[in-house]
Tab-separated table of C-alpha atoms in Angstrom:
chain	number	residue	atom	x	y	z
A	255	MET	CA	99.915	78.247	102.786
A	256	ASP	CA	96.317	79.358	102.628
A	257	LYS	CA	95.422	82.795	103.153
A	258	LYS	CA	92.760	81.754	105.524
A	259	ALA	CA	94.844	79.245	107.554
A	260	CYS	CA	94.842	79.723	111.185
A	261	ILE	CA	98.024	81.271	112.337
A	262	LEU	CA	99.023	81.173	115.817
A	263	ILE	CA	101.962	83.445	117.161
A	264	THR	CA	103.024	83.224	120.685
A	265	GLY	CA	104.817	86.167	121.929
A	266	ALA	CA	102.503	88.089	119.427
A	267	GLY	CA	103.055	91.541	121.218
A	268	GLY	CA	106.915	91.453	121.334
A	269	PHE	CA	109.339	93.082	118.933
A	270	VAL	CA	109.187	89.922	116.572
A	271	GLY	CA	105.773	89.115	116.978
A	272	LYS	CA	104.168	92.668	116.370
A	273	ASN	CA	106.517	93.068	112.975
A	274	LEU	CA	105.330	89.258	112.063
A	275	ARG	CA	101.809	89.561	112.526
A	276	LEU	CA	101.673	92.915	110.843
A	277	ALA	CA	103.779	91.692	107.945
A	278	LEU	CA	101.369	88.378	107.650
A	279	ALA	CA	98.165	90.583	107.547
A	280	ALA	CA	99.567	92.994	105.023
A	281	ARG	CA	100.168	89.622	102.808
A	282	GLY	CA	96.693	88.698	103.047
A	283	TYR	CA	96.824	86.286	105.957
A	284	GLU	CA	93.381	86.849	107.599
A	285	ASN	CA	93.516	84.484	110.763
A	286	ILE	CA	96.019	85.149	113.313
A	287	LEU	CA	95.778	84.087	116.876
A	288	ARG	CA	97.549	86.140	119.101
A	289	TYR	CA	98.956	84.532	122.330
A	290	ASP	CA	100.963	86.670	125.021
A	291	VAL	CA	101.736	86.897	128.748
A	292	ASN	CA	97.916	88.183	129.475
A	293	ASN	CA	96.445	84.906	127.720
A	294	THR	CA	95.379	81.931	130.184
A	295	PRO	CA	96.434	78.251	129.536
A	296	ALA	CA	92.818	77.452	128.267
A	297	GLU	CA	93.315	80.010	125.772
A	298	LEU	CA	96.954	78.503	124.487
A	299	ALA	CA	94.992	75.354	124.547
A	300	ALA	CA	92.258	76.404	122.347
A	301	PHE	CA	94.366	78.192	119.944
A	302	ALA	CA	96.725	75.093	119.545
A	303	ASP	CA	93.510	73.065	118.676
A	304	LYS	CA	92.781	75.227	115.918
A	305	ALA	CA	96.429	76.255	114.392
A	306	ASP	CA	97.415	75.400	111.104
A	307	PHE	CA	100.965	76.722	111.677
A	308	VAL	CA	102.607	78.033	115.157
A	309	PHE	CA	105.393	80.758	115.435
A	310	HIS	CA	106.350	80.202	118.859
A	311	LEU	CA	108.294	83.507	119.708
A	312	ALA	CA	107.345	83.668	123.350
A	313	GLY	CA	110.149	83.341	126.063
A	314	VAL	CA	111.701	84.901	128.798
A	315	ASN	CA	115.264	86.784	128.614
A	316	ARG	CA	115.241	89.268	131.640
A	317	PRO	CA	113.456	87.460	134.794
A	318	LYS	CA	113.869	88.627	138.400
A	319	ASP	CA	114.803	84.781	139.100
A	320	ALA	CA	116.701	82.396	137.215
A	321	SER	CA	113.750	79.897	137.225
A	322	GLU	CA	111.788	81.971	135.280
A	323	PHE	CA	114.055	81.308	132.264
A	324	TYR	CA	112.777	77.650	132.501
A	325	ASP	CA	109.169	78.280	132.923
A	326	GLY	CA	109.254	80.862	130.187
A	327	ASN	CA	111.014	78.940	127.711
A	328	SER	CA	111.486	75.389	128.243
A	329	ASP	CA	108.293	74.546	130.010
A	330	LEU	CA	105.980	76.827	127.919
A	331	THR	CA	107.648	75.094	124.915
A	332	SER	CA	106.585	71.852	126.443
A	333	ARG	CA	103.179	72.773	127.159
A	334	LEU	CA	102.750	74.031	123.624
A	335	CYS	CA	104.217	70.867	122.048
A	336	GLN	CA	102.144	68.574	124.102
A	337	LEU	CA	98.940	70.509	123.219
A	338	LEU	CA	99.594	70.306	119.221
A	339	ALA	CA	100.631	66.661	119.728
A	340	LYS	CA	97.262	66.235	121.594
A	341	ALA	CA	95.217	67.726	118.482
A	342	GLY	CA	96.743	65.077	116.232
A	343	ARG	CA	97.110	67.488	113.279
A	344	LYS	CA	100.808	67.505	112.914
A	345	THR	CA	100.711	71.492	113.171
A	346	PRO	CA	104.094	72.647	111.544
A	347	LEU	CA	106.192	74.678	114.520
A	348	LEU	CA	108.562	77.419	114.216
A	349	LEU	CA	110.915	78.191	117.419
A	350	THR	CA	113.029	81.429	117.883
A	351	SER	CA	116.095	79.999	119.969
A	352	SER	CA	119.537	81.973	120.687
A	353	ILE	CA	122.968	81.964	119.563
A	354	GLN	CA	123.568	82.119	123.415
A	355	VAL	CA	122.890	78.214	123.757
A	356	GLY	CA	125.910	76.504	124.862
A	357	ASN	CA	127.150	79.624	126.968
A	358	GLY	CA	126.517	77.960	130.293
A	359	SER	CA	123.777	80.520	131.419
A	360	ASP	CA	120.251	79.607	132.649
A	361	TYR	CA	118.963	81.360	129.659
A	362	GLY	CA	121.134	79.444	127.056
A	363	LYS	CA	120.223	76.123	129.081
A	364	SER	CA	116.430	76.888	128.896
A	365	LYS	CA	116.563	77.616	125.145
A	366	GLN	CA	118.525	74.448	124.456
A	367	MET	CA	115.866	72.316	126.324
A	368	ALA	CA	112.919	74.200	124.356
A	369	GLU	CA	115.011	73.163	120.970
A	370	GLN	CA	115.248	69.535	122.127
A	371	THR	CA	111.472	69.655	122.952
A	372	VAL	CA	110.596	71.051	119.231
A	373	PHE	CA	112.575	68.364	117.630
A	374	SER	CA	111.316	65.584	119.517
A	375	TYR	CA	107.799	66.790	118.911
A	376	GLY	CA	108.400	66.923	115.116
A	377	GLN	CA	110.173	62.863	115.446
A	378	THR	CA	107.372	61.662	117.270
A	379	THR	CA	104.217	63.421	115.258
A	380	GLY	CA	105.821	63.773	111.976
A	381	ALA	CA	105.090	67.398	111.888
A	382	PRO	CA	107.640	69.756	110.373
A	383	VAL	CA	109.784	71.973	112.830
A	384	TYR	CA	111.909	75.027	112.332
A	385	VAL	CA	114.370	75.898	114.763
A	386	TYR	CA	116.499	79.255	114.519
A	387	ARG	CA	119.069	80.276	116.631
A	388	MET	CA	118.764	84.057	116.653
A	389	PRO	CA	121.660	86.553	116.638
A	390	GLY	CA	120.961	90.077	117.829
A	391	LEU	CA	118.149	91.869	116.036
A	392	PHE	CA	117.293	95.287	115.427
A	393	GLY	CA	114.470	97.332	113.456
A	394	LYS	CA	111.447	99.319	114.255
A	395	TRP	CA	109.524	98.931	117.138
A	396	CYS	CA	112.459	97.284	119.316
A	397	ARG	CA	112.476	98.346	122.838
A	398	PRO	CA	115.438	100.646	123.783
A	399	ASN	CA	117.426	100.271	126.948
A	400	TYR	CA	116.567	96.605	127.565
A	401	ASN	CA	117.869	93.717	125.319
A	402	SER	CA	118.985	95.349	122.062
A	403	VAL	CA	122.089	97.604	121.675
A	404	VAL	CA	121.148	98.750	118.437
A	405	ALA	CA	117.747	100.038	119.749
A	406	THR	CA	119.200	101.502	122.757
A	407	PHE	CA	121.838	103.494	120.571
A	408	CYS	CA	119.164	104.825	117.944
A	409	TYR	CA	116.813	105.761	120.831
A	410	ASN	CA	119.352	107.601	123.013
A	411	ILE	CA	121.163	109.345	120.056
A	412	ALA	CA	117.989	110.440	118.441
A	413	ASN	CA	117.021	111.952	121.742
A	414	ASP	CA	120.289	113.668	122.758
A	415	LEU	CA	120.897	110.961	125.361
A	416	PRO	CA	123.994	109.362	126.417
A	417	ILE	CA	125.479	106.081	125.403
A	418	GLN	CA	128.213	103.512	126.417
A	419	VAL	CA	130.604	102.001	124.453
A	420	ARG	CA	132.462	99.248	126.528
A	421	ASP	CA	134.512	97.559	123.950
A	422	PRO	CA	134.550	99.459	120.800
A	423	ALA	CA	136.254	96.520	118.840
A	424	PHE	CA	133.475	94.141	119.874
A	425	CYS	CA	131.891	92.586	116.882
A	426	LEU	CA	128.242	92.225	116.397
A	427	PRO	CA	126.127	89.723	114.452
A	428	LEU	CA	122.979	91.515	113.600
A	429	CYS	CA	119.762	90.898	111.712
A	430	TYR	CA	117.253	93.165	110.704
A	431	ILE	CA	113.813	92.483	111.534
A	432	ASP	CA	112.368	92.798	107.969
A	433	ASP	CA	114.820	90.046	106.843
A	434	VAL	CA	113.794	87.913	109.674
A	435	VAL	CA	110.095	88.344	109.029
A	436	ASP	CA	110.894	87.609	105.142
A	437	CYS	CA	112.587	84.301	106.440
A	438	PHE	CA	109.890	83.152	108.733
A	439	ILE	CA	106.993	83.466	106.253
A	440	ASN	CA	109.124	81.869	103.608
A	441	ALA	CA	109.495	79.029	106.059
A	442	MET	CA	105.783	78.895	106.655
A	443	GLU	CA	105.337	78.802	102.772
A	444	GLY	CA	107.627	75.740	102.421
A	445	ASN	CA	111.099	77.422	101.597
A	446	ALA	CA	112.728	77.479	104.982
A	447	LEU	CA	116.691	78.151	104.441
A	448	PRO	CA	118.847	75.086	106.223
A	449	ASP	CA	121.650	76.122	108.410
A	450	PRO	CA	124.902	74.625	106.950
A	451	ASP	CA	126.671	74.443	110.236
A	452	LEU	CA	123.910	73.155	112.373
A	453	GLU	CA	122.261	69.979	111.328
A	454	GLY	CA	118.536	70.243	111.648
A	455	PHE	CA	118.498	74.092	112.223
A	456	CYS	CA	117.323	76.643	109.952
A	457	ARG	CA	119.034	80.390	109.133
A	458	ILE	CA	118.193	83.680	108.739
A	459	GLU	CA	120.163	85.717	106.193
A	460	PRO	CA	121.725	87.958	105.712
A	461	VAL	CA	123.601	88.417	109.064
A	462	HIS	CA	125.419	91.640	109.186
A	463	ARG	CA	128.541	92.113	111.238
A	464	ILE	CA	129.855	95.477	112.725
A	465	THR	CA	131.915	96.574	115.608
A	466	LEU	CA	130.392	98.211	118.651
A	467	GLY	CA	132.534	101.743	117.867
A	468	GLU	CA	131.403	101.545	114.340
A	469	LEU	CA	127.874	100.985	115.049
A	470	ALA	CA	128.070	104.124	117.785
A	471	ASP	CA	129.627	106.435	114.957
A	472	THR	CA	127.155	105.388	112.388
A	473	ILE	CA	124.103	106.103	114.394
A	474	LYS	CA	125.939	109.472	115.468
A	475	ARG	CA	126.323	110.472	112.098
A	476	PHE	CA	122.599	109.874	111.346
A	477	ARG	CA	121.969	112.361	113.989
A	478	GLU	CA	124.395	114.808	112.358
A	479	SER	CA	123.068	114.554	108.771
A	480	ARG	CA	120.230	116.909	109.630
A	481	LYS	CA	123.246	119.393	109.802
A	482	THR	CA	125.525	118.174	107.158
A	483	LEU	CA	122.523	117.167	104.774
A	484	GLN	CA	124.675	113.924	104.026
A	485	LEU	CA	122.401	110.945	103.491
A	486	PRO	CA	124.171	107.576	104.579
A	487	ASN	CA	124.759	104.906	102.312
A	488	LEU	CA	121.341	103.419	100.889
A	489	ALA	CA	122.752	100.656	98.763
A	490	GLU	CA	120.024	98.022	98.609
A	491	GLY	CA	120.263	95.250	101.197
A	492	GLY	CA	123.444	96.950	103.185
A	493	LEU	CA	123.280	97.298	106.963
A	494	GLU	CA	123.621	101.268	106.989
A	495	LYS	CA	120.416	101.530	104.910
A	496	LYS	CA	118.467	99.271	107.519
A	497	LEU	CA	120.513	101.065	110.438
A	498	TYR	CA	119.254	104.352	109.046
A	499	SER	CA	115.485	103.165	108.703
A	500	THR	CA	115.715	101.914	112.299
A	501	TYR	CA	117.312	105.238	113.554
A	502	LEU	CA	114.574	107.272	112.237
A	503	SER	CA	111.631	105.320	113.740
A	504	TYR	CA	113.179	106.363	117.242
A	505	LEU	CA	112.575	109.908	116.390
A	506	GLU	CA	110.250	111.768	118.911
A	507	PRO	CA	106.837	111.871	117.219
A	508	SER	CA	105.821	115.225	118.995
A	509	SER	CA	108.644	117.380	117.745
A	510	GLY	CA	111.374	115.127	116.379
A	511	PHE	CA	110.180	114.798	112.638
A	512	LYS	CA	111.028	118.244	111.505
A	513	TYR	CA	114.092	120.164	111.117
A	514	PRO	CA	115.250	123.475	109.650
A	515	LEU	CA	117.595	124.050	106.650
A	516	THR	CA	119.682	126.893	105.793
A	517	MET	CA	117.755	129.336	103.339
A	518	HIS	CA	120.243	131.687	101.565
A	519	THR	CA	117.960	134.662	100.634
A	520	ASP	CA	118.412	137.978	98.831
A	521	PRO	CA	115.797	140.226	97.089
A	522	ARG	CA	115.636	137.643	93.734
A	523	GLY	CA	114.511	134.883	96.119
A	524	SER	CA	116.165	132.056	98.072
A	525	PHE	CA	118.309	129.075	97.298
A	526	THR	CA	118.258	126.168	99.823
A	527	GLU	CA	120.256	122.918	99.707
A	528	PHE	CA	118.111	119.844	100.690
A	529	LEU	CA	120.220	116.486	100.345
A	530	ARG	CA	123.866	115.708	99.728
A	531	THR	CA	125.402	112.354	99.024
A	532	PRO	CA	128.934	111.241	98.327
A	533	GLU	CA	128.093	109.302	94.986
A	534	ARG	CA	125.038	111.081	93.997
A	535	GLY	CA	125.402	114.606	94.272
A	536	GLN	CA	123.048	117.119	96.076
A	537	VAL	CA	119.383	118.219	95.716
A	538	SER	CA	118.530	121.646	96.326
A	539	VAL	CA	115.196	123.971	96.182
A	540	ASN	CA	115.653	127.240	94.185
A	541	VAL	CA	113.022	130.225	94.402
A	542	SER	CA	112.894	133.130	91.902
A	543	ARG	CA	110.672	136.333	92.394
A	544	PRO	CA	108.781	137.332	89.259
A	545	GLY	CA	110.895	138.670	86.418
A	546	ILE	CA	114.011	137.341	87.894
A	547	THR	CA	117.004	135.457	85.660
A	548	LYS	CA	119.332	133.230	87.548
A	549	GLY	CA	122.287	131.356	86.445
A	550	ASN	CA	124.035	133.040	83.375
A	551	HIS	CA	127.173	130.440	83.816
A	552	TRP	CA	128.467	127.264	82.528
A	553	HIS	CA	130.015	124.034	84.131
A	554	SER	CA	133.081	121.833	82.829
A	555	THR	CA	132.215	118.503	84.707
A	556	LYS	CA	129.385	119.653	86.951
A	557	ASN	CA	125.789	118.452	85.512
A	558	GLU	CA	122.467	119.421	86.647
A	559	LYS	CA	118.638	118.388	86.548
A	560	TYR	CA	116.115	121.262	86.991
A	561	LEU	CA	112.415	120.381	87.619
A	562	VAL	CA	109.782	123.375	87.817
A	563	VAL	CA	107.381	122.461	90.638
A	564	SER	CA	105.345	125.519	90.924
A	565	GLY	CA	105.142	128.690	88.587
A	566	LYS	CA	106.282	129.339	85.086
A	567	GLY	CA	109.912	129.848	83.877
A	568	LEU	CA	111.843	129.778	80.613
A	569	ILE	CA	115.543	127.800	80.692
A	570	ARG	CA	117.847	129.204	78.194
A	571	PHE	CA	121.232	127.603	76.828
A	572	ARG	CA	124.074	128.711	74.846
A	573	LEU	CA	127.299	127.161	74.009
A	574	PRO	CA	130.282	129.860	74.732
A	575	ASP	CA	131.277	129.980	71.146
A	576	SER	CA	127.893	130.339	69.652
A	577	ASP	CA	125.337	132.908	68.988
A	578	GLN	CA	122.380	130.365	69.154
A	579	VAL	CA	120.179	130.281	71.826
A	580	PHE	CA	118.004	127.183	72.944
A	581	GLU	CA	114.845	127.685	74.799
A	582	TYR	CA	112.576	125.434	77.173
A	583	HIS	CA	109.552	126.791	78.687
A	584	VAL	CA	108.568	124.957	81.741
A	585	SER	CA	105.645	125.112	83.968
A	586	GLY	CA	104.314	123.427	87.655
A	587	GLU	CA	101.218	122.729	85.858
A	588	LYS	CA	103.321	120.100	83.759
A	589	LEU	CA	106.372	118.536	85.524
A	590	GLU	CA	109.340	117.925	83.222
A	591	VAL	CA	112.907	117.485	83.705
A	592	VAL	CA	115.403	119.667	81.996
A	593	ASP	CA	118.827	118.387	81.616
A	594	ILE	CA	121.663	120.931	81.857
A	595	PRO	CA	124.745	119.594	80.136
A	596	VAL	CA	128.236	120.560	80.569
A	597	GLY	CA	129.486	123.335	78.208
A	598	TYR	CA	126.403	125.312	78.101
A	599	THR	CA	125.942	128.391	79.716
A	600	HIS	CA	122.341	128.422	80.968
A	601	SER	CA	120.023	130.546	83.202
A	602	ILE	CA	116.299	130.231	84.272
A	603	VAL	CA	113.825	133.154	84.080
A	604	ASN	CA	110.457	133.431	85.985
A	605	GLU	CA	108.037	134.463	83.298
A	606	GLY	CA	105.122	134.325	85.832
A	607	ASP	CA	103.408	136.688	88.085
A	608	SER	CA	104.341	134.035	91.341
A	609	ASP	CA	107.254	132.686	92.690
A	610	LEU	CA	109.009	129.920	90.376
A	611	VAL	CA	109.957	127.020	92.486
A	612	THR	CA	112.484	124.923	91.046
A	613	VAL	CA	114.136	121.355	92.436
A	614	MET	CA	117.523	121.379	91.322
A	615	TRP	CA	119.704	118.123	91.182
A	616	VAL	CA	123.421	118.285	90.669
A	617	ASN	CA	125.712	115.269	90.275
A	618	GLU	CA	128.432	116.499	92.833
A	619	CYS	CA	128.147	118.156	95.938
A	620	PHE	CA	129.035	121.955	96.010
A	621	ASP	CA	132.939	122.427	97.032
A	622	PRO	CA	133.779	126.317	97.223
A	623	ASP	CA	137.501	125.654	96.549
A	624	HIS	CA	136.452	123.858	93.135
A	625	PRO	CA	132.867	125.443	92.206
A	626	ASP	CA	133.275	124.352	88.610
A	627	THR	CA	131.142	127.607	87.628
A	628	VAL	CA	132.225	130.000	84.828
A	629	ALA	CA	129.955	133.299	84.782
A	630	LEU	CA	128.765	133.939	81.155
A	631	PRO	CA	125.587	135.576	80.156
A	632	VAL	CA	123.350	133.338	77.850
A	633	ASP	CA	122.574	136.608	75.559
A	634	ALA	CA	125.691	136.661	73.550
A	635	GLU	CA	127.289	140.274	73.681
A	636	LYS	CA	126.853	141.873	70.163
């Protein structure tokens, strides 16, 4: 698809529409036409006449009257397809439908009618059509306390509001908005994924599954992580990573982005834990006053990395049964990582006239019952 192609998005102000149009713009697409509830039928006709591709996302899911389902879903789709057919350009059309098709509700019926209209448009005009039955969606900018349990749980828990879990065992199929947007843009660019279970339909991947109880517990852990310092499982492509990104987007911007850490202070300076992970250890920040030496101990299994980010320091090493001392001068003016291997007693000395600030990573979280720390001065006793 040419970057200057005219792309029409109906429902452009909604959750999916906003994410899609910003993603398109970020990828260099310059001509995006936005149609939403405030636009007129005449504007829709003008847009349809110019469009090179249409993402038809507009729809109604919570009307005051059931008749609005049909006006906002099936009838709007019919009007759009008629306008596209009249333009005579075989404009490709992508439709978002719902997995609620077939459940007997007016919403499901109206969505199924919209599907049939789009397939008919494709058959009569020869235009490519892409129809997706969407599961539950989640991600940034989704409206809470409306139509998404993930958005509601994230918003309420982030803002210390109650949530309701009616059936903890109920399993939710969920798709992350960035995955949805990628699949839609790929379809526009000629790489739609066919649905193996529904002939003629397309699919979003991946689809994640989680119970309602697990979802609530996971998001509650995100809130508690500010106290426990425990990062969630951030494995690439995993549901927990996507949920955590979503959760953070619901923090209150005026006050909720910042939180305190526990600083352990004494006349020598301070030591503050920053992050903990079950698989990757922990990160801490160490501050030493001028002339102060810290450390003078060794570990059997625990290993560390030191990164001085401010000040001047000297890191010293010695094997317990040796007199030979190895020294590394470090400075915030030249960022260098120093590995702290097991079996070496080590210390860090502030050689400057200002505070020495060191970021410290250790491969395991501190366990007071098994500290794996043996006191031994780097300067061997004579």
